[in-house]
Structure formats: structure tokens, C-alpha cells
XYZ file of C-alpha atoms in Angstrom:
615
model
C 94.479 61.688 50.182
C 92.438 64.257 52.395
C 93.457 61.878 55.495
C 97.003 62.073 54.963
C 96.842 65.652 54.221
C 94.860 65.864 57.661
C 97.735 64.228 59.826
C 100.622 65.486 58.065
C 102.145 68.912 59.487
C 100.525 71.315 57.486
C 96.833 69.669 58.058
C 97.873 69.585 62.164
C 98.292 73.487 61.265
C 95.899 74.084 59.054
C 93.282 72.629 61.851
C 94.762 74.670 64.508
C 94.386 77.806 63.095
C 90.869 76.601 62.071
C 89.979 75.879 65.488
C 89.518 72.283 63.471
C 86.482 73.348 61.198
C 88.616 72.278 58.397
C 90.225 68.524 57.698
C 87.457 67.193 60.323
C 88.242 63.514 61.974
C 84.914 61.338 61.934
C 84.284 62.064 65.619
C 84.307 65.840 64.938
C 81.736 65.935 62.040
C 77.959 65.207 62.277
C 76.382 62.412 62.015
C 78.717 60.807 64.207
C 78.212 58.436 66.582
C 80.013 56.509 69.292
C 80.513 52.921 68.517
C 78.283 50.625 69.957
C 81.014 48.770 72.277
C 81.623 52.317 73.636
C 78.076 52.319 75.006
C 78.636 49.595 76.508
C 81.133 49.428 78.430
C 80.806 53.352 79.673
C 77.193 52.455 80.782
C 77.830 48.824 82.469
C 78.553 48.773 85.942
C 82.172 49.985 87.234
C 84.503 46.806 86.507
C 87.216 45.031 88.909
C 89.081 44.299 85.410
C 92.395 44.721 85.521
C 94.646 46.641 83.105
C 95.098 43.746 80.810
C 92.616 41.409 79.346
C 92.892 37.187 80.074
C 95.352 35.825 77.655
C 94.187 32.936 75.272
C 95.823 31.126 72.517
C 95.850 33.793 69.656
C 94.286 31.601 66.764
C 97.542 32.046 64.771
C 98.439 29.280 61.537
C 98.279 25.666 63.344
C 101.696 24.986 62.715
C 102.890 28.174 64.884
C 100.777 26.928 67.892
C 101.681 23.018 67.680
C 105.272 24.757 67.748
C 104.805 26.577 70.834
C 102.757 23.860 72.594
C 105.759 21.439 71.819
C 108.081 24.076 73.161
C 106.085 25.133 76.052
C 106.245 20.594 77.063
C 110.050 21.216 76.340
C 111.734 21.944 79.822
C 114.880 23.083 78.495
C 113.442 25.173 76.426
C 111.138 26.895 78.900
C 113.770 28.128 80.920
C 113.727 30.884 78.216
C 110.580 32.137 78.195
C 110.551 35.975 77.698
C 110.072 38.000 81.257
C 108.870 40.525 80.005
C 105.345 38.354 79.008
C 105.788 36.463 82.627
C 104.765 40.390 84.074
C 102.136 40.832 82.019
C 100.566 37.060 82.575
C 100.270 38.243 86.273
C 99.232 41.339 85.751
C 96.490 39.193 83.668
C 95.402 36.548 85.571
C 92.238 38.749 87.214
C 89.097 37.941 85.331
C 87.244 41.089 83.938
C 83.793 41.878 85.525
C 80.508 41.790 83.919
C 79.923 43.875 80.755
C 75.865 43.394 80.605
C 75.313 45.468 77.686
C 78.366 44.155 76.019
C 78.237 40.879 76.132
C 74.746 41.128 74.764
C 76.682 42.396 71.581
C 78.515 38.822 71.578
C 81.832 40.422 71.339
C 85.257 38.837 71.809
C 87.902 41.128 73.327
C 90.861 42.075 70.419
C 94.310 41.818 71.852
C 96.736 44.820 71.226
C 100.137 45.091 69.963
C 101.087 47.586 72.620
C 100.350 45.095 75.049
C 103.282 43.214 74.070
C 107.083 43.917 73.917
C 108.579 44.363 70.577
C 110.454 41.584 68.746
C 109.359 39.146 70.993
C 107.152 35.742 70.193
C 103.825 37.159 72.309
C 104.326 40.481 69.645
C 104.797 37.879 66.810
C 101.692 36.011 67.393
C 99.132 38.773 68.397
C 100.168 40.580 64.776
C 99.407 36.808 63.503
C 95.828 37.424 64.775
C 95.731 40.654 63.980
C 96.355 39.928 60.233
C 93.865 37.464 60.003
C 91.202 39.636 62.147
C 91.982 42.547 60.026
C 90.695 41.186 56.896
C 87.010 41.644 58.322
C 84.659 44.343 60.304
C 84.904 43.480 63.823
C 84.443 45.947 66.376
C 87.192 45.983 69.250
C 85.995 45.637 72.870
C 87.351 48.581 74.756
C 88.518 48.414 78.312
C 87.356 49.543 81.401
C 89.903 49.699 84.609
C 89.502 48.934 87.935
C 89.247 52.898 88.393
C 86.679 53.024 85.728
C 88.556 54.423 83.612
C 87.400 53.543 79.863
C 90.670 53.136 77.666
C 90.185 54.274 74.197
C 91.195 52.014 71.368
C 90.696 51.264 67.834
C 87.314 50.797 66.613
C 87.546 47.840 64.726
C 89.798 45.377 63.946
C 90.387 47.198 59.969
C 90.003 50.574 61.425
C 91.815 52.919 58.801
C 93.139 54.843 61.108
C 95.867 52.094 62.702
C 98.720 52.754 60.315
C 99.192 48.766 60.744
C 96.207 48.458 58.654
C 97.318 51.209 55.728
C 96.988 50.049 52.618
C 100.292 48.343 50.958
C 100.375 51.908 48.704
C 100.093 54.034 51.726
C 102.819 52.395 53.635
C 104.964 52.754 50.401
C 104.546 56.195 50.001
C 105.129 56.841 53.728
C 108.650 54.304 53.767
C 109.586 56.244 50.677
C 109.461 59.660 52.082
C 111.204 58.541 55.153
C 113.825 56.021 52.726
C 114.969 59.698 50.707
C 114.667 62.136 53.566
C 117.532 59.670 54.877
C 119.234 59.934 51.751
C 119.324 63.111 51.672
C 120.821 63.708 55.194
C 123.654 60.734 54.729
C 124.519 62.524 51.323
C 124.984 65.562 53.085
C 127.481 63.934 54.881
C 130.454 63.076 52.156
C 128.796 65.542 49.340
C 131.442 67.958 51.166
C 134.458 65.454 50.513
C 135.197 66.829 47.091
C 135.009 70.644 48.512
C 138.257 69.949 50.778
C 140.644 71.001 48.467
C 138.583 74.681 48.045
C 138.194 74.728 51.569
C 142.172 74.811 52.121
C 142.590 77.322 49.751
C 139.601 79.636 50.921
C 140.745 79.765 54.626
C 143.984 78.713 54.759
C 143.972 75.495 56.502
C 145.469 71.786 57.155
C 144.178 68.842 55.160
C 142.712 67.571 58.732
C 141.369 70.709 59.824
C 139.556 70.671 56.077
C 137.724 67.502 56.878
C 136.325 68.440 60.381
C 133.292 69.719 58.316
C 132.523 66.216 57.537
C 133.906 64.947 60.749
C 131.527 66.995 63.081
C 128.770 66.999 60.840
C 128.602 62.817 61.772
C 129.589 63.367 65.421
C 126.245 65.137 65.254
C 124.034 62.802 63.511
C 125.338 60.193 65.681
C 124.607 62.508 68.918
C 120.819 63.529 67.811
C 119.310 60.588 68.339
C 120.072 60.742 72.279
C 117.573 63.336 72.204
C 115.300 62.869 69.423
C 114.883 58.918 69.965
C 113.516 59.693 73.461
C 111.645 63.000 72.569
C 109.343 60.917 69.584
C 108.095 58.276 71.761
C 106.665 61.153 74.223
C 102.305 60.664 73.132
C 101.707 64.278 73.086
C 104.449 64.606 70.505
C 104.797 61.831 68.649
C 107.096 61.498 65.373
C 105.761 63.606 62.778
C 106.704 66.517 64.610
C 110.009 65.783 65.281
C 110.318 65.186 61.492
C 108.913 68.353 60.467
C 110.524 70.721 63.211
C 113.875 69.529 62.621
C 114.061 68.917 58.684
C 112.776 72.845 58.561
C 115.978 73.662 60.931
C 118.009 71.359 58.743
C 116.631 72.987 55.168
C 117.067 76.789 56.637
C 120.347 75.792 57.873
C 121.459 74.963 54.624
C 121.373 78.477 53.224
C 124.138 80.225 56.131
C 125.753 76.700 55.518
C 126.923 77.507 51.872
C 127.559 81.467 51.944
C 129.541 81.356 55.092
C 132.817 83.002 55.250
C 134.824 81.977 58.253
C 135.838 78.514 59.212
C 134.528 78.481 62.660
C 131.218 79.640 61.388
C 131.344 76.517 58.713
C 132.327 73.929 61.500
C 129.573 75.219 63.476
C 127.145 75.232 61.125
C 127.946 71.887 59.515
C 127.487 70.338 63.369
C 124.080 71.745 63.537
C 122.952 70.230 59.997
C 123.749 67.300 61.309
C 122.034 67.360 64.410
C 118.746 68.301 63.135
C 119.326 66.217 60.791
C 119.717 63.087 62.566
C 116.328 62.290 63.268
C 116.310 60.063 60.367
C 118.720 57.667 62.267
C 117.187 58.076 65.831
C 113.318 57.633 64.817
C 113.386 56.334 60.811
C 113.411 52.287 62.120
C 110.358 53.208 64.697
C 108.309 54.709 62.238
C 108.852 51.291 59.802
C 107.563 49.326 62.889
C 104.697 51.535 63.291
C 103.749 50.478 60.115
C 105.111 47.172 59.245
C 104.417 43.664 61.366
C 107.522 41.759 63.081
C 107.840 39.282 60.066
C 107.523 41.917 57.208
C 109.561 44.516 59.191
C 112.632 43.393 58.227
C 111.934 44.279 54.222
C 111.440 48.078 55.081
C 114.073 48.036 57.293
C 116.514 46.688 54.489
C 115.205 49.919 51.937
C 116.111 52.227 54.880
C 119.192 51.001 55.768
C 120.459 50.726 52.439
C 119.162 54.755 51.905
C 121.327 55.475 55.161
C 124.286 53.174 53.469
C 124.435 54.743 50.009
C 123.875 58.312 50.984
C 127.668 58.865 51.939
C 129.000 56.765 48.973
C 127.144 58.709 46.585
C 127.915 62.727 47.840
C 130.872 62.503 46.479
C 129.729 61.541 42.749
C 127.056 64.028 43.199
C 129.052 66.843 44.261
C 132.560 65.770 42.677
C 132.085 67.086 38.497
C 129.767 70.173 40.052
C 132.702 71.719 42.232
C 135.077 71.218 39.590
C 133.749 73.539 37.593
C 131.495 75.792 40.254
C 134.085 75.689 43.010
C 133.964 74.266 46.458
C 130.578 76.113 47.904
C 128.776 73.926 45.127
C 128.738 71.139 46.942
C 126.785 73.069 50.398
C 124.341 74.479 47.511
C 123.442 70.689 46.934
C 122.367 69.846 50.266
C 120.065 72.957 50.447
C 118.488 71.989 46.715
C 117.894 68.306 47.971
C 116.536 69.283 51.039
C 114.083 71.981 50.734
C 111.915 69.817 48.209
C 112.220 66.789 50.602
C 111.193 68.868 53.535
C 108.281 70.168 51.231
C 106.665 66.807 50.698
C 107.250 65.805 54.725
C 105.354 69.117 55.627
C 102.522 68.169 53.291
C 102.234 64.474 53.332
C 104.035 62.608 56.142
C 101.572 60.998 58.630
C 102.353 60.577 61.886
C 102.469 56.672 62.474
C 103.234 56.644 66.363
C 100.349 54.606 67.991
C 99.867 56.325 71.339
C 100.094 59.579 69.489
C 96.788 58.958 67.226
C 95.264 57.237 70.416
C 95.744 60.065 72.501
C 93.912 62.488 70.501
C 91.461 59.987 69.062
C 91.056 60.059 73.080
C 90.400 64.122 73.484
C 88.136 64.109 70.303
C 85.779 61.811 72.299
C 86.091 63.553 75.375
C 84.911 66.611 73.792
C 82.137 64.678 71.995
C 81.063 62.976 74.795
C 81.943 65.480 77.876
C 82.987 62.226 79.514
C 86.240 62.330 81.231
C 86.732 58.599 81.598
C 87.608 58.232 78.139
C 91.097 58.229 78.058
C 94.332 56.568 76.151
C 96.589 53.959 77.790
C 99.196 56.325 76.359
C 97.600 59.124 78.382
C 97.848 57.204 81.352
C 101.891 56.447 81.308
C 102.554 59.872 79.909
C 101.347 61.216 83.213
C 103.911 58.677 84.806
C 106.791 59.878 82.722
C 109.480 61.541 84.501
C 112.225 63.721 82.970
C 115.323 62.204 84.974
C 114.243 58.474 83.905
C 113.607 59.844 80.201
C 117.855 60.750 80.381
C 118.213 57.847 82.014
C 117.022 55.718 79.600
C 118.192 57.200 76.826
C 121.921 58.433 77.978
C 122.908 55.935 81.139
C 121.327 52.499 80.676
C 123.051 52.313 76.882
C 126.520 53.110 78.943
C 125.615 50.806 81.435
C 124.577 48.022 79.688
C 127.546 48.567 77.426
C 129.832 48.275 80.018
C 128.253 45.048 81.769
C 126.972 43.320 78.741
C 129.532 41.419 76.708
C 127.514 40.879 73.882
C 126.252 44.716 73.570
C 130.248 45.657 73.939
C 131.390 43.689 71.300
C 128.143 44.351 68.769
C 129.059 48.557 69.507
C 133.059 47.932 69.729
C 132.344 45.872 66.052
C 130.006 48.303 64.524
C 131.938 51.192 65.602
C 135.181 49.725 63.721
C 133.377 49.059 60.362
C 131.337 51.960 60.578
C 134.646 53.796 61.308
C 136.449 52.430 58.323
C 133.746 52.723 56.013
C 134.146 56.789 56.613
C 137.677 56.350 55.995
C 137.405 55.354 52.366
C 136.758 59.433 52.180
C 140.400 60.294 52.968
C 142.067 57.214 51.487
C 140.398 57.322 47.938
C 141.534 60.430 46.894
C 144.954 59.324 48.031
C 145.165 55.978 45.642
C 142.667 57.002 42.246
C 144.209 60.313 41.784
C 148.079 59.276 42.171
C 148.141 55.976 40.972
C 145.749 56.341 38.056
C 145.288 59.822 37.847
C 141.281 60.212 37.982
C 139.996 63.276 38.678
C 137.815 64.666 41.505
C 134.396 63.923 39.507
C 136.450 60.585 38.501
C 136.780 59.297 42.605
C 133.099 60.285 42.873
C 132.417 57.192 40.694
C 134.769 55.248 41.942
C 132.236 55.505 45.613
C 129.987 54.162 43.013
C 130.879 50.332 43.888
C 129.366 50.781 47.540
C 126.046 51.024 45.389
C 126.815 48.096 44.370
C 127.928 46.399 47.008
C 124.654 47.729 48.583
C 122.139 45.906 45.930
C 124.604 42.440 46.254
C 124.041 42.484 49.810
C 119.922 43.547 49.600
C 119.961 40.441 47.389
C 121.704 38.422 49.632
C 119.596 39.160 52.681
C 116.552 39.621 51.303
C 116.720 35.672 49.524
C 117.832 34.682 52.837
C 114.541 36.294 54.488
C 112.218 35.425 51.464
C 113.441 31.792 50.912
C 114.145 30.955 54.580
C 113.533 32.936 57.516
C 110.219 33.937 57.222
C 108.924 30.384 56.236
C 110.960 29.309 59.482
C 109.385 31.539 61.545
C 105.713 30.834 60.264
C 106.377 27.646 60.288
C 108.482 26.947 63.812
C 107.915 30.197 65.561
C 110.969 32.935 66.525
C 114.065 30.346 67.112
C 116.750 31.201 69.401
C 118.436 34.690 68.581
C 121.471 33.299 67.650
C 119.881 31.880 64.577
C 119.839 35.412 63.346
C 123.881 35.682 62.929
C 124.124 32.711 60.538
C 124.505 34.479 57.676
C 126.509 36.742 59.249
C 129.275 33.844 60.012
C 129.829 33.852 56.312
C 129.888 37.918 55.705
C 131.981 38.494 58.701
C 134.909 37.595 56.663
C 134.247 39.539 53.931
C 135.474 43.013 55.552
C 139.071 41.347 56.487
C 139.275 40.221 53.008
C 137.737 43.227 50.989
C 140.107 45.935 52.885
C 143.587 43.642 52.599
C 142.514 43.228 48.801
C 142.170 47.012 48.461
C 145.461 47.964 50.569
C 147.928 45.381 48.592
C 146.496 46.137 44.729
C 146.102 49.588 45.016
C 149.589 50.509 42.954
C 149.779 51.655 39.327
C 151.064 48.088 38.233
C 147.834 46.758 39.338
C 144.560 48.089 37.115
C 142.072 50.072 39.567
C 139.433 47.603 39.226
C 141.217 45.373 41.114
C 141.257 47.483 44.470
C 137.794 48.878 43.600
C 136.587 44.757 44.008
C 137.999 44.640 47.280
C 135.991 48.210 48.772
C 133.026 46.032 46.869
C 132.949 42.901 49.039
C 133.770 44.861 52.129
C 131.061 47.007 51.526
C 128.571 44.167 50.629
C 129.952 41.663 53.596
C 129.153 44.619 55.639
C 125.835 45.303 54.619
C 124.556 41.707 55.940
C 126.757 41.366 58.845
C 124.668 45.291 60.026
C 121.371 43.458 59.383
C 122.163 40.342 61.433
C 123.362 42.414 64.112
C 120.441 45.252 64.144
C 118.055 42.066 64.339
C 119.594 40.290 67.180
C 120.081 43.791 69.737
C 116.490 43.964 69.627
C 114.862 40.363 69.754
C 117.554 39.626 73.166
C 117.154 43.193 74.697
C 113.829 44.165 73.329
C 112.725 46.805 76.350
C 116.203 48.265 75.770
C 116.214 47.963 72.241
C 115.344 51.811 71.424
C 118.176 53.233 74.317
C 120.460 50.488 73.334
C 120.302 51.622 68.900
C 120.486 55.088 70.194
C 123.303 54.421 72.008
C 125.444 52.407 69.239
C 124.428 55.034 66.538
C 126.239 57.704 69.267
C 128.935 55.285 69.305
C 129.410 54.430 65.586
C 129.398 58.072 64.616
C 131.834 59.290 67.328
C 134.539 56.119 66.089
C 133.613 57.370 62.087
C 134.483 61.443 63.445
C 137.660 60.315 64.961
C 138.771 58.175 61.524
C 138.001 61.037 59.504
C 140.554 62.685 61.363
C 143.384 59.861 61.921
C 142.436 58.611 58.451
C 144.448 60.633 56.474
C 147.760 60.769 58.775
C 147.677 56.801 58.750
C 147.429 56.264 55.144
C 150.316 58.805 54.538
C 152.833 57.962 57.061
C 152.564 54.241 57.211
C 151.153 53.917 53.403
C 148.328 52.918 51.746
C 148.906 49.066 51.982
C 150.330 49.381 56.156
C 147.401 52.085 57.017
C 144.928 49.625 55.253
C 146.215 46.644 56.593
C 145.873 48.114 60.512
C 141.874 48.419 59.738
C 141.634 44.752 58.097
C 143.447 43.949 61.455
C 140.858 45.445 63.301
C 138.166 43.878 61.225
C 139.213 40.419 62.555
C 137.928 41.205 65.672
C 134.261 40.897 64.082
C 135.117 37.517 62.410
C 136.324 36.308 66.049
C 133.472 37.712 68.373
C 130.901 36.913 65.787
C 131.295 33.118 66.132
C 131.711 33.618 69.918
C 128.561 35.095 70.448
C 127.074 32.703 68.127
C 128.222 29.326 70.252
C 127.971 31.360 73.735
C 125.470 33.851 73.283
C 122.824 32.023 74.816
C 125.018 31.508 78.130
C 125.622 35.392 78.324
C 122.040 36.329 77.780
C 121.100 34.117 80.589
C 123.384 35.214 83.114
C 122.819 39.101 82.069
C 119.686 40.897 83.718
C 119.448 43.388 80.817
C 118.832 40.105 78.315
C 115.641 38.374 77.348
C 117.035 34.016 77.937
């Protein structure tokens, strides 16, 4: 408990104002001593060794290597062989120079995960090795570059302090914080939905002018990440902060948020809740893969997703029966009562995951132990090569970029943009079919959003036997197939949107009980549960060094196309009626059921003749 205390906010504090005499790390209390491979290598003889150690054969599960051996024979196969891991095998191929001392400790040099590229087969089978390595004490062979520089690493192989070797209840606790700070924010989304109508009355306004509180406040979410995404992976920052900083904004915002009296005040403040809010979208997935190997990852990134999916299907059940009888502030109250105990247990117990982070002051602690400045991180080291201008680039241009020469990124944000877009809808088209066809009442539609919920846990339970009873024991026993494998299931979901939404628009009439059209939200929302998942796997694994600018980018994208049907959402449904407005989205939705079997017959052609794409 004490070390999760220690790198949560309040210990980082705490420590500070200390001058760290409280919530010591073992290098800073007595007794200490450097580990024996540290010895070593800072008192052998400067080293010609290259950045990188030789690569070998990680001694993964035999049927993973046979796999790649056969593949690696397989000429047609080689051709796509990840580029990223051709750099590094040259920047590998110099042999290290003698370590005296060390090898007189007869020890084998660990590989790293950050000396791969995410979502890739190299990343896949060093975590393999890993996972086997961890289960014992073995110390881990620092490096020393050709500068002399002495890169600081873990200490061995189970070292407690690599949140990839957490134990299973610390990694809950940690995705469970992170899975209901999300919820919180994506509730504070739609929880204003049922406030509308007291909004109109209160300041005299439009039904569309009414919903650009929820309109902006998911403009904003989707426009945080451009910042925050880019700001978390800094070392000297890390994620923790980020958290903390901005879910304190968020909570203190909340307050102005629901006593304001003007409506420009309330648009503006609504904007910023969800901009400091929207960490959760830009950094919530990176702080799972902190934690969580390439097979495994996809399990925590199922609970987080489905946190960010339920959030806005459930505000208005939360907040629907309370403003009814409390009036239409009740609903802002909500937000600031869910947040401020949220933000509470973040400031005391949310560790900072980010691996270059904890290396980078694991680095300084032995630097003042020590005095010797040649103890550094590799994190250390790039930060010092990090430049401002390519920091915007990355995170602002190359998603534009690649959007606009990539024909398999256009169509996965044109897709996501239209479902996400239409799922945000349902928020203006509900209360325009329960209430006047079978005359529910406000708390009554807040149920109704109930059936996402639903939807959600058929579609967990979908992908999650598809992972459990296939993919993974695919992948351990074949290796990572081509990415196109990943959209199978989503051949079969993609027509579940097109069918859900025409099922809604044509039953939704008082001749017709409501269960009928509440079905047809179901399998939409279900369908597009698992199409998301296949998607959000297969950006990554083909663009993997893009794959943080590239989900920043499509979350910017999503939320601007889910503003904009807030606002045309309403007009639609009334002037060309429920069953016409409808029937335009499920229209749109058959774009997805056409692209998604493109890319999965030609996606392999477009990756190899894009130079953003991994072949």
C-alpha cells in the first residue's frame, strides 16, 4: 500500500515538501546498495557497444518460434517484415565490448520492451520472455554506450517497481480507477440531456441552442487529447500528473458549472469540463498498455471501452427522475458529486505507470546516491532530443496527413465518425419517439438508454469469447497473423448498425409496442461495440509508430462529427420524420458494411504501397 501511496499525487507531494524524508524509494534509505551488475558495468572499461544489445531468438513457447522460422523460409511472407525492427537490427548488429567484471557474474543481457515498437511481433515475443523470466530473480544487465554512458534499467527481471510485473490485484485496482474516472467523464456528457427542457425555460432559448451544452462539452473531449496524448508521453511528466492536474480542474469546474446564470457562461463552462476532462480518452488506453502485455491487453482495453461506451447511455437515467423533481441544475450537481470522490481516490492512489517516467527518476535517485553522472535513463536521453514543433507535428499534422493519403485511415475515421455520430443522436431522437408515441416520461427515456447497457455486455461477450476461445490461442500458437485477420468478426457486426437503426426508424409508431424499436438501438449498439474493437486493434498493429497521433486524431474526429449531430439531430428527425431522419443514418451506416470488406480483401495491397503502414 505505502508504494502506491508513494507514487500517487499526494505521495509525489507529500515527498516534495519533505525534501523526500518521508515515503523513501529503496535507493534513498540506508542500507542500500547498488546492484551488483551496476558495479560492473560502471567500473569495466569504456565500451564500443552500441545503443542496442545483439538480438537472439527470445526463448518464447516452441510453437511461436517454429512459426516464425517457417515464416521467416516463406518468401512471400517476408516481404512483410515490420521496418520498424529492420532499423533496430542495424542499429544492432555491433557486438558489445568486454564487461570483465560482468561477465564474471555469468549474466545474460534482458531484452526491453521499449526497445521494440508496440503491437508488433518483436513486442509480442520479448513480453513472451519477459513472462517467463519474470517468474524468477534475475538481475538485468544494464547498458553502457559507446559514450559511456550507463543506461539505467530495471533491476531484475521481477523488479516490483515495472508496473508490467504488478501483481494481478494491483493492476485491477489501477484499471478500475482509470475504468470509473472514464465513466464519470462520458456520464457527464448526456447526464445534461434531461436538463434541456429547464434550460429553455431558464434562458429563453431554441431547442438547438439548449443542446450546445452537450454538443461542446464532446467537441472538447474529443479536442483534449491533441494536447494531453502528446503532453503524457513527455518522461519528466509522465501520466499521473496529467490525471491529477486535470481531474482537479474538471472537479472545481463542476461547482461554477451548476450555479451559473447566463448561457454563455454555461456553454463556456461545459467546454472546459470537457476538456480537462478528456484525458481519460487521450491517455486511459496507454496507461492499460503500461500495465498489461500485447496478448492480455486487449481484456483491459474491452472494460475501458465499455466504461467510455456506457457513460453517455446511462446520464440520462441517472439524471432523468432527479431533475424531475429538483429541476434542471440537478443534473450539473451530479457531475460535481461523482467527480470529487473519483478525483479523491486518483489524488491518493493512482500510480503513475509510464515507463520512462519511473526510469527517469529511478535514474536521478542513483545519481544522487552515487554522484555519478553517467547514470542516466534512455528516456533521459530522447527527452533532451525532443523538440516542441515535432511534438505538434506529431500530434496535430501527421494524423491530417496520413488521413488524407491513407485510404484505410480515411475510411476507419470517416466510419467511426458516422457511428460515433449517430450514437450521440439517439439523445435528440429518443425524447422525440418514447414521450409521443408512448408517453414515458423524462426519468422513463432515461431507462429506455438502458438497452445500450445491454447491448454493451452482448457485445463484451461476444468479443471477449472470440479473444478467449480463439485469438489468443492463435496467436500463441501461430504468432500475430496478418492484420486483416483482426476485422473478421467485424464482417459479421458491420451489418448490425444498418439493421439496428432501420428497425428503430420503421417500428417506432404507437401501433408498434416500444420494445420493438428499443431491439433495434440494442443490436446497433452491440454490432457497434465489436466492429470499435476490431477497428481500434487493427490502426495500431499496421501503423504502430503512428498509432498514438493517429487515436488522437480519430477521437478529434469522432467527437467533432457527434457535436455537429447533436445539432442537425433534432432538425432531421422533425422535418423529414422519425422513420426518413433515421433511415438517412442507416444509409450512412452502409458505408461501414462496404469499406469493411474492402479493406479486409485489399488491405494488405494498401498497406504495402503506403509509407505510413507497417506491410
Amino acid at each position: 500500500m505505502a508504494d502506491i501511496i508513494r507514487e500517487a499525487p499526494l505521495g509525489q507531494i507529500i515527498r516534495w515538501i519533505t525534501g523526500n524524508r518521508v515515503l523513501k524509494y529503496p535507493e534513498e534509505m540506508e542500507g542500500f546498495e547498488l546492484p551488483a551488475t551496476y558495479n560492473a558495468v560502471l567500473n569495466s572499461p569504456t565500451s564500443q557497444e552500441k545503443r542496442h544489445a545483439p538480438r537472439s531468438t527470445p526463448p518464447v513457447s516452441r510453437q511461436v518460434t517454429q512459426e516464425k522460422s517457417r515464416r521467416s523460409s516463406d518468401s512471400s511472407e517476408s516481404a512483410t517484415a515490420n521496418t520498424a525492427s529492420d532499423e533496430l537490427e542495424k542499429a544492432e548488429t555491433a557486438q558489445p565490448g568486454p564487461y570483465e567484471d560482468a561477465a564474471a557474474l555469468n549474466i545474460s543481457r534482458t531484452k526491453s520492451r521499449l526497445s521494440t515498437v508496440p503491437y508488433t511481433e518483436d513486442r509480442l515475443e520479448v513480453e513472451a520472455e519477459l513472462a517467463i523470466e519474470r517468474t524468477q530473480t534475475k538481475p538485468v544487465m544494464p547498458i553502457k554506450t559507446e559514450d559511456g554512458i550507463v543506461l539505467v534499467d530495471w533491476y531484475t527481471t521481477d523488479d516490483p517497481a515495472n508496473p508490467q510485473n504488478w501483481s494481478n490485484r494491483k493492476r485491477f485496482v489501477v484499471s478500475l480507477i482509470i475504468c470509473i474516472y472514464t465513466f464519470v467523464v462520458y456520464t457527464g456528457s448526456a447526464i445534461y440531456t434531461s436538463s434541456e427542457l429547464g434550460v429553455m425555460e431558464k434562458f429563453h432559448v431554441k431547442p438547438v441552442d439548449a443542446s450546445l451544452p452537450l454538443s461542446l462539452y464532446v467537441l472538447a473531449y474529443g479536442m483534449g487529447p491533441l494536447l494531453w496524448a502528446p503532453l503524457s508521453e513527455i518522461p519528466i511528466i509522465g501520466r499521473s500528473p496529467v490525471y491529477a492536474a486535470t481531474m482537479a480542474l474538471f472537479t472545481i469546474l463542476s461547482l461554477p458549472t451548476a450555479l451559473v446564470n447566463n448561457f454563455a457562461g454555461l456553454l463556456v463552462l461545459r467546454f472546459l469540463q470537457g476538456f480537462f476532462g478528456s484525458p481519460c480518452l487521450a491517455i486511459g488506453a496507454a496507461t492499460m498498455q503500461d500495465m498489461y502485455s500485447l496478448l492480455y491487453l486487449p481484456y483491459a482495453l474491452v472494460a475501458w471501452v465499455s466504461a467510455a461506451y456506457c457513460g453517455p447511455a446511462l446520464g440520462p437515467l441517472i439524471s432523468g427522475f432527479a431533475v424531475t423533481a429538483k429541476g434542471w441544475r440537478w443534473s450539473l450537481w451530479e457531475i460535481l458529486w461523482a467527480a470529487g470522490p473519483i478525483f479523491l481516490v486518483m489524488f491518493l492512489l493512482l500510480p503513475e505507470t509510464s515507463t520512462p517516467n519511473i526510469l527517469l527518476r529511478r535514474a536521478a535517485r542513483l545519481r544522487k546516491l552515487t554522484g555519478d553522472n553517467r547514470l542516466k535513463s534512455q528516456s533521459e536521453i530522447d527527452q533532451k532530443n525532443m523538440k516542441p514543433t515535432a511534438i505538434v507535428i506529431d500530434a496535430i499534422i501527421k494524423p491530417m496527413e496520413i488521413t488524407i493519403k491513407d485510404p484505410a485511415i480515411a475510411f476507419v475515421n470517416v466510419y467511426t465518425a458516422i457511428i460515433y455520430g449517430i450514437y450521440y443522436s439517439f439523445f435528440e431522437v429518443f425524447p422525440l419517439v418514447y414521450p409521443v408515441y408512448y408517453g414515458f416520461s423524462l426519468g422513463l427515456i432515461g431507462v429506455v438508454f438502458t438497452c445500450i447497457l445491454i447491448a454493451c455486455l452482448i457485445g463484451i461477450a461476444v468479443y471477449c469469447g472470440y479473444l478467449h476461445y480463439y485469438l489468443i490461442p492463435d496467436i500463441m500458437k501461430h504468432g500475430l497473423r496478418a492484420q486483416e485477420s483482426r476485422l473478421v468478426p467485424a464482417l459479421f457486426a458491420c451489418f448490425g448498425p444498418t439493421i439496428g437503426l432501420f428497425l428503430f426508424g420503421w417500428t417506432a409508431r404507437p401501433d408498434i409496442h416500444w420494445i420493438v424499436p428499443t431491439i433495434g438501438i440494442t443490436i446497433y449498439g452491440a454490432s457497434v461495440f465489436v466492429v470499435m474493437q476490431c477497428i481500434f486493434v487493427y490502426v495500431p498493429l499496421s501503423y504502430p509508430q503512428y498509432a498514438a497521433s493517429l487515436f488522437a486524431g480519430n477521437d478529434f474526429l469522432r467527437s467533432a462529427f457527434a457535436c455537429g449531430s447533436i445539432l442537425f439531430g433534432r432538425p432531421l428527425f422533425i422535418n423529414l420524420g422519425v422513420g426518413k431522419g433515421v433511415s438517412v443514418l442507416g444509409g450512412l451506416s452502409v458505408i461501414g458494411i462496404i469499406g469493411m470488406f474492402v479493406l479486409y480483401a485489399y488491405g494488405a495491397k494498401l498497406r504495402a504501397r503506403s509509407k505510413f503502414a507497417v506491410a
